[in-house]
XYZ file of N, CA and C in Angstrom:
153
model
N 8.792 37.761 -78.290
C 8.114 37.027 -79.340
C 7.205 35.985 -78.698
N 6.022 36.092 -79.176
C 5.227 34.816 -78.504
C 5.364 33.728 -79.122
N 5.150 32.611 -78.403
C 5.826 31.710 -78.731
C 4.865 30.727 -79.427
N 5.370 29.817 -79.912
C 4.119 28.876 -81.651
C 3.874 27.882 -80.816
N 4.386 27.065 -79.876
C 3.790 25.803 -79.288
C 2.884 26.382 -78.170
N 2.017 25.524 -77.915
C 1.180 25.621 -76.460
C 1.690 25.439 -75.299
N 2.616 24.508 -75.599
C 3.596 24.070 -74.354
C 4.252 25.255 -73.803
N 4.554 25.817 -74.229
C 5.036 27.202 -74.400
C 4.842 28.189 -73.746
N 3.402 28.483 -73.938
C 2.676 29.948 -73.647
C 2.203 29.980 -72.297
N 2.001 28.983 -71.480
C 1.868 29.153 -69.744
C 3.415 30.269 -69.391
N 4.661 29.768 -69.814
C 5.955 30.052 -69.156
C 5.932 31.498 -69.603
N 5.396 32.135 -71.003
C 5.092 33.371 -71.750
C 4.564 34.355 -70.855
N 3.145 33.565 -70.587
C 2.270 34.501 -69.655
C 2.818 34.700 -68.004
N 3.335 34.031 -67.447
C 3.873 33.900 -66.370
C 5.340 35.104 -66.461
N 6.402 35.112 -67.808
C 6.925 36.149 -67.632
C 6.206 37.240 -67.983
N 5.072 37.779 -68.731
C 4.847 38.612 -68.787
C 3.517 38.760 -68.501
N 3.231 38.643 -67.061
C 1.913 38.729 -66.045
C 1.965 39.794 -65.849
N 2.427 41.363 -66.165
C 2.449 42.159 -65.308
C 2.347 43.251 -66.788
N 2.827 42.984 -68.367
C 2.831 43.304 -69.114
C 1.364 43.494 -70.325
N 1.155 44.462 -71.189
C 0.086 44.914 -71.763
C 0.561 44.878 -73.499
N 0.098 43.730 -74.097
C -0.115 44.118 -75.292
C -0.842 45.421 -76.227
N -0.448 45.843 -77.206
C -1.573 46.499 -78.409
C -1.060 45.969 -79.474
N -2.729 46.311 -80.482
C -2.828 46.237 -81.626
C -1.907 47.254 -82.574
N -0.998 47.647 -83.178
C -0.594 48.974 -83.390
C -1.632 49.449 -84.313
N -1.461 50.987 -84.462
C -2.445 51.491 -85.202
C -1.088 51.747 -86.511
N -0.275 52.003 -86.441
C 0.830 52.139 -87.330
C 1.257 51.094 -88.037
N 0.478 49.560 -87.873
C 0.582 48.991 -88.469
C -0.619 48.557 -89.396
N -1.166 49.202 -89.062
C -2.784 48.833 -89.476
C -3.683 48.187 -88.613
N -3.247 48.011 -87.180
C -4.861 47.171 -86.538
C -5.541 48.387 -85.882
N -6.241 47.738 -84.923
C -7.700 48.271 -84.664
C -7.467 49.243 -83.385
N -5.696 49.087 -82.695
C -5.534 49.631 -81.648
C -6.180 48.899 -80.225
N -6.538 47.695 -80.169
C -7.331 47.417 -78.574
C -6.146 46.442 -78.042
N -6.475 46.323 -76.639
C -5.705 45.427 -76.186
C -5.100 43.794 -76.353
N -4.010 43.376 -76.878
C -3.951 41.753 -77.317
C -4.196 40.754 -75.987
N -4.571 40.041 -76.224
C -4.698 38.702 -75.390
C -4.132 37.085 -76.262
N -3.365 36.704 -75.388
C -2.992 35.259 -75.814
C -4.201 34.013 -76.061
N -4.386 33.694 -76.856
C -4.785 32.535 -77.689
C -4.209 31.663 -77.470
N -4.428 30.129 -76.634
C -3.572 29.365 -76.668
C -4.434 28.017 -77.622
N -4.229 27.545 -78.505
C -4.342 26.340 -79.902
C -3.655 25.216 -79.807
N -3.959 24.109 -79.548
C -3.375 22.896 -79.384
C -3.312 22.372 -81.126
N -3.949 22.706 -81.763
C -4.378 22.292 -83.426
C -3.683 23.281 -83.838
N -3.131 24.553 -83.205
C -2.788 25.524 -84.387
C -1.515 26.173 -83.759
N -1.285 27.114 -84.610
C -0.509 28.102 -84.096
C -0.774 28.839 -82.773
N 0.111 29.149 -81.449
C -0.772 30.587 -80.593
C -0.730 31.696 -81.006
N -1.677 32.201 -80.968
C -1.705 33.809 -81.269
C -1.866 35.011 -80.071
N -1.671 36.163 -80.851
C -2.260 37.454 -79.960
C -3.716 37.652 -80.930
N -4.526 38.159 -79.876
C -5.592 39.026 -80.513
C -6.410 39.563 -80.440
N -7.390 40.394 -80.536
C -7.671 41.513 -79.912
C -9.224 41.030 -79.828
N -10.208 42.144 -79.421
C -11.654 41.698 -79.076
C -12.330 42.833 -80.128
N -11.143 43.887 -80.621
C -12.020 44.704 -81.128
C -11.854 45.031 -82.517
N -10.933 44.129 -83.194
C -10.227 43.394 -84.570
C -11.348 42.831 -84.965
């Protein structure tokens, strides 16, 4: 689960440096690769380039 604080998401990416998000298509997205969003004002997200 990615995680909602910013503080957070360095320790995220660091365990999973070696790991590959997707969009699912079975859920309805667009299928491209996710990337972390990190938001000091907001929530972090995943999200794609081709969404």
């Amino acid at each position: 689960m990615l995680p909602l604080e910013a503080i957070e998401l360095d320790a995220f990416r660091h365990r999973h440096e070696h790991d590959t998000f997707w969009c699912g298509l079975l859920l309805g997205g667009c299928g491209g690769q996710l990337t972390t969003k990190l938001y000091t004002d907001r929530v972090c997200s995943l999200s794609s380039r081709t969404c």
